[in-house]
Amino acid sequence: MSKTSLPPPENLPMRLTRDTVSEGFKKRVAELSGQNPDSCYQCGNCSSGCPLACEMNILPSRMMRLVQLGQEETVLESGTIWICASCFQCTVRCPRGIDIQSVMDALRQIALDLGTDHFGPDQVTPEQAATVPQPGLVSLYRKLST
Ligand code: SF4
Ligand code: SF4
């Protein structure tokens, strides 16, 4: 799996200005996920247990912080939401009982609603069609398509 093009998390800008903070973003994430992002106290348990953290340019715990701070653009541009495999490891590890996987689902839904990412059969190369298991392709369609 290839790394995403955004810089590593420590280099990501975090500018908390009127222009960069999306007022309704956290509320929308909370509505779609049924979770309260403000419950996160940044312990890092989710990130330390995520099997795909090494491929993410923003770790799950940092994603939660960015959601708290209304950093919609940074969150939705991150490859993390598409790399997340919905394995629920973060969810079972969270001491605050936050279903982080549902937060990732909500973020994907918001991105899809904005038309920022789609995946269809025409994007599957002949090599991928020959080597990727069919259930894997179906999962991709369901995860990345509206
Ligand atoms: S659900 Fe996603 S973010 Fe959570 S541990 Fe699994 S891959 Fe990582
Ligand atoms: S495990 Fe829960 S409380 Fe800890 S950083 Fe992740 S979301 Fe926040």
mmCIF file of C-alpha atoms and ligand atoms in Angstrom:
data_model
loop_
_atom_site.group_PDB
_atom_site.id
_atom_site.type_symbol
_atom_site.label_atom_id
_atom_site.label_comp_id
_atom_site.label_asym_id
_atom_site.label_seq_id
_atom_site.Cartn_x
_atom_site.Cartn_y
_atom_site.Cartn_z
ATOM 1 C CA MET A 1 0.000 0.000 0.000
ATOM 2 C CA SER A 2 1.445 3.384 -0.942
ATOM 3 C CA LYS A 3 1.926 6.225 1.478
ATOM 4 C CA THR A 4 -0.197 9.312 1.071
ATOM 5 C CA SER A 5 1.301 12.558 -0.199
ATOM 6 C CA LEU A 6 0.566 14.796 2.782
ATOM 7 C CA PRO A 7 3.471 15.615 5.097
ATOM 8 C CA PRO A 8 3.945 13.640 8.314
ATOM 9 C CA PRO A 9 1.662 14.596 11.240
ATOM 10 C CA GLU A 10 4.264 16.663 13.073
ATOM 11 C CA ASN A 11 4.576 18.911 10.014
ATOM 12 C CA LEU A 12 0.881 19.446 9.450
ATOM 13 C CA PRO A 13 -0.120 23.034 10.063
ATOM 14 C CA MET A 14 -2.730 23.740 12.712
ATOM 15 C CA ARG A 15 -3.946 27.276 12.344
ATOM 16 C CA LEU A 16 -6.847 28.038 14.613
ATOM 17 C CA THR A 17 -8.293 31.063 12.923
ATOM 18 C CA ARG A 18 -11.788 32.019 11.821
ATOM 19 C CA ASP A 19 -10.834 30.893 8.326
ATOM 20 C CA THR A 20 -9.604 27.427 9.279
ATOM 21 C CA VAL A 21 -12.062 26.347 11.960
ATOM 22 C CA SER A 22 -15.253 24.871 10.550
ATOM 23 C CA GLU A 23 -17.941 25.585 13.116
ATOM 24 C CA GLY A 24 -20.370 22.886 12.073
ATOM 25 C CA PHE A 25 -17.864 20.138 11.355
ATOM 26 C CA LYS A 26 -17.610 18.599 14.819
ATOM 27 C CA LYS A 27 -21.392 18.698 15.214
ATOM 28 C CA ARG A 28 -21.868 16.943 11.858
ATOM 29 C CA VAL A 29 -19.336 14.259 12.798
ATOM 30 C CA ALA A 30 -21.123 13.773 16.122
ATOM 31 C CA GLU A 31 -24.515 13.487 14.406
ATOM 32 C CA LEU A 32 -23.355 10.950 11.832
ATOM 33 C CA SER A 33 -21.252 8.846 14.186
ATOM 34 C CA GLY A 34 -23.355 9.056 17.325
ATOM 35 C CA GLN A 35 -20.133 9.827 19.201
ATOM 36 C CA ASN A 36 -18.958 12.853 21.147
ATOM 37 C CA PRO A 37 -15.537 13.874 19.798
ATOM 38 C CA ASP A 38 -14.967 16.029 22.867
ATOM 39 C CA SER A 39 -14.829 12.872 24.998
ATOM 40 C CA CYS A 40 -11.368 12.131 23.630
ATOM 41 C CA TYR A 41 -8.594 13.050 26.038
ATOM 42 C CA GLN A 42 -5.732 12.181 23.682
ATOM 43 C CA CYS A 43 -4.377 9.129 25.449
ATOM 44 C CA GLY A 44 -3.208 7.644 22.145
ATOM 45 C CA ASN A 45 -4.507 4.110 22.785
ATOM 46 C CA CYS A 46 -6.330 4.093 19.467
ATOM 47 C CA SER A 47 -3.239 5.035 17.490
ATOM 48 C CA SER A 48 -0.958 2.602 19.297
ATOM 49 C CA GLY A 49 -3.253 -0.314 18.472
ATOM 50 C CA CYS A 50 -4.192 0.606 14.917
ATOM 51 C CA PRO A 51 -2.776 -2.018 12.542
ATOM 52 C CA LEU A 52 -2.602 0.519 9.721
ATOM 53 C CA ALA A 53 -1.135 3.444 11.642
ATOM 54 C CA CYS A 54 2.170 3.028 9.814
ATOM 55 C CA GLU A 55 0.396 3.863 6.550
ATOM 56 C CA MET A 56 -1.512 6.877 7.851
ATOM 57 C CA ASN A 57 -0.286 10.430 7.520
ATOM 58 C CA ILE A 58 -2.488 11.429 10.456
ATOM 59 C CA LEU A 59 -2.928 8.992 13.346
ATOM 60 C CA PRO A 60 -6.440 8.206 14.652
ATOM 61 C CA SER A 61 -5.875 10.058 17.946
ATOM 62 C CA ARG A 62 -4.722 13.139 16.057
ATOM 63 C CA MET A 63 -7.731 12.855 13.769
ATOM 64 C CA MET A 64 -9.906 13.038 16.883
ATOM 65 C CA ARG A 65 -8.076 16.170 18.017
ATOM 66 C CA LEU A 66 -8.434 17.766 14.609
ATOM 67 C CA VAL A 67 -12.168 17.014 14.655
ATOM 68 C CA GLN A 68 -12.432 18.619 18.103
ATOM 69 C CA LEU A 69 -10.766 21.718 16.690
ATOM 70 C CA GLY A 70 -12.938 21.892 13.581
ATOM 71 C CA GLN A 71 -10.071 21.274 11.168
ATOM 72 C CA GLU A 72 -12.365 19.986 8.431
ATOM 73 C CA GLU A 73 -10.103 20.594 5.473
ATOM 74 C CA THR A 74 -7.082 18.850 6.983
ATOM 75 C CA VAL A 75 -9.166 15.892 8.138
ATOM 76 C CA LEU A 76 -11.000 15.356 4.863
ATOM 77 C CA GLU A 77 -7.838 15.710 2.794
ATOM 78 C CA SER A 78 -6.076 13.118 4.888
ATOM 79 C CA GLY A 79 -5.549 9.669 3.435
ATOM 80 C CA THR A 80 -6.227 8.245 6.884
ATOM 81 C CA ILE A 81 -9.979 7.993 6.418
ATOM 82 C CA TRP A 82 -9.491 5.838 3.312
ATOM 83 C CA ILE A 83 -6.709 3.722 4.764
ATOM 84 C CA CYS A 84 -8.752 2.852 7.856
ATOM 85 C CA ALA A 85 -9.913 -0.741 7.443
ATOM 86 C CA SER A 86 -12.824 -0.480 9.887
ATOM 87 C CA CYS A 87 -11.294 -3.192 12.040
ATOM 88 C CA PHE A 88 -12.659 -1.745 15.339
ATOM 89 C CA GLN A 89 -9.329 -2.175 17.153
ATOM 90 C CA CYS A 90 -9.340 1.512 18.104
ATOM 91 C CA THR A 91 -12.916 1.290 19.277
ATOM 92 C CA VAL A 92 -12.272 -1.575 21.690
ATOM 93 C CA ARG A 93 -9.115 0.101 23.027
ATOM 94 C CA CYS A 94 -10.592 3.516 23.772
ATOM 95 C CA PRO A 95 -10.861 4.080 27.548
ATOM 96 C CA ARG A 96 -13.485 6.752 26.906
ATOM 97 C CA GLY A 97 -15.755 4.354 25.072
ATOM 98 C CA ILE A 98 -15.600 6.283 21.821
ATOM 99 C CA ASP A 99 -16.470 4.261 18.736
ATOM 100 C CA ILE A 100 -13.667 5.730 16.655
ATOM 101 C CA GLN A 101 -14.446 3.461 13.746
ATOM 102 C CA SER A 102 -17.848 5.139 13.530
ATOM 103 C CA VAL A 103 -16.118 8.508 13.543
ATOM 104 C CA MET A 104 -14.009 7.326 10.593
ATOM 105 C CA ASP A 105 -17.203 6.179 8.871
ATOM 106 C CA ALA A 106 -18.741 9.597 9.449
ATOM 107 C CA LEU A 107 -15.675 11.320 8.020
ATOM 108 C CA ARG A 108 -15.808 9.124 4.923
ATOM 109 C CA GLN A 109 -19.495 9.928 4.526
ATOM 110 C CA ILE A 110 -18.847 13.653 4.764
ATOM 111 C CA ALA A 111 -16.045 13.370 2.203
ATOM 112 C CA LEU A 112 -18.255 11.364 -0.137
ATOM 113 C CA ASP A 113 -21.102 13.852 0.262
ATOM 114 C CA LEU A 114 -18.676 16.548 -0.835
ATOM 115 C CA GLY A 115 -17.741 14.442 -3.842
ATOM 116 C CA THR A 116 -14.105 14.408 -2.859
ATOM 117 C CA ASP A 117 -13.438 10.708 -3.327
ATOM 118 C CA HIS A 118 -15.064 7.930 -5.304
ATOM 119 C CA PHE A 119 -14.045 4.537 -6.483
ATOM 120 C CA GLY A 120 -15.644 2.487 -9.201
ATOM 121 C CA PRO A 121 -15.041 -0.532 -11.403
ATOM 122 C CA ASP A 122 -13.428 1.617 -14.079
ATOM 123 C CA GLN A 123 -10.582 2.362 -11.661
ATOM 124 C CA VAL A 124 -9.669 -1.294 -11.184
ATOM 125 C CA THR A 125 -6.669 -2.215 -13.292
ATOM 126 C CA PRO A 126 -6.535 -5.631 -15.025
ATOM 127 C CA GLU A 127 -3.706 -6.609 -12.644
ATOM 128 C CA GLN A 128 -5.804 -5.695 -9.613
ATOM 129 C CA ALA A 129 -8.812 -7.534 -11.015
ATOM 130 C CA ALA A 130 -6.646 -10.613 -11.405
ATOM 131 C CA THR A 131 -5.015 -10.506 -7.991
ATOM 132 C CA VAL A 132 -7.325 -8.738 -5.508
ATOM 133 C CA PRO A 133 -9.942 -11.073 -3.988
ATOM 134 C CA GLN A 134 -13.485 -10.231 -5.071
ATOM 135 C CA PRO A 135 -14.673 -9.600 -1.486
ATOM 136 C CA GLY A 136 -11.886 -7.033 -1.214
ATOM 137 C CA LEU A 137 -13.074 -5.209 -4.307
ATOM 138 C CA VAL A 138 -16.677 -5.266 -3.132
ATOM 139 C CA SER A 139 -15.553 -3.846 0.220
ATOM 140 C CA LEU A 140 -13.784 -1.041 -1.594
ATOM 141 C CA TYR A 141 -16.867 -0.208 -3.629
ATOM 142 C CA ARG A 142 -18.997 -0.111 -0.502
ATOM 143 C CA LYS A 143 -16.469 1.929 1.434
ATOM 144 C CA LEU A 144 -15.573 4.465 -1.205
ATOM 145 C CA SER A 145 -18.782 4.868 -3.206
ATOM 146 C CA THR A 146 -22.034 6.578 -2.435
HETATM 147 S S1 SF4 B 1 -10.874 0.970 12.688
HETATM 148 FE FE1 SF4 B 1 -9.462 2.111 11.359
HETATM 149 S S2 SF4 B 1 -8.499 3.631 12.702
HETATM 150 FE FE2 SF4 B 1 -9.432 2.086 14.006
HETATM 151 S S3 SF4 B 1 -7.797 0.629 14.455
HETATM 152 FE FE3 SF4 B 1 -8.920 -0.157 12.663
HETATM 153 S S4 SF4 B 1 -7.827 0.649 10.878
HETATM 154 FE FE4 SF4 B 1 -7.151 1.848 12.676
HETATM 155 S S1 SF4 B 2 -8.235 5.936 22.600
HETATM 156 FE FE1 SF4 B 2 -10.062 7.244 22.810
HETATM 157 S S2 SF4 B 2 -9.515 8.806 24.346
HETATM 158 FE FE2 SF4 B 2 -7.603 7.828 23.644
HETATM 159 S S3 SF4 B 2 -6.865 9.157 21.982
HETATM 160 FE FE3 SF4 B 2 -8.071 7.546 21.038
HETATM 161 S S4 SF4 B 2 -10.157 8.381 20.877
HETATM 162 FE FE4 SF4 B 2 -9.027 9.646 22.314
#
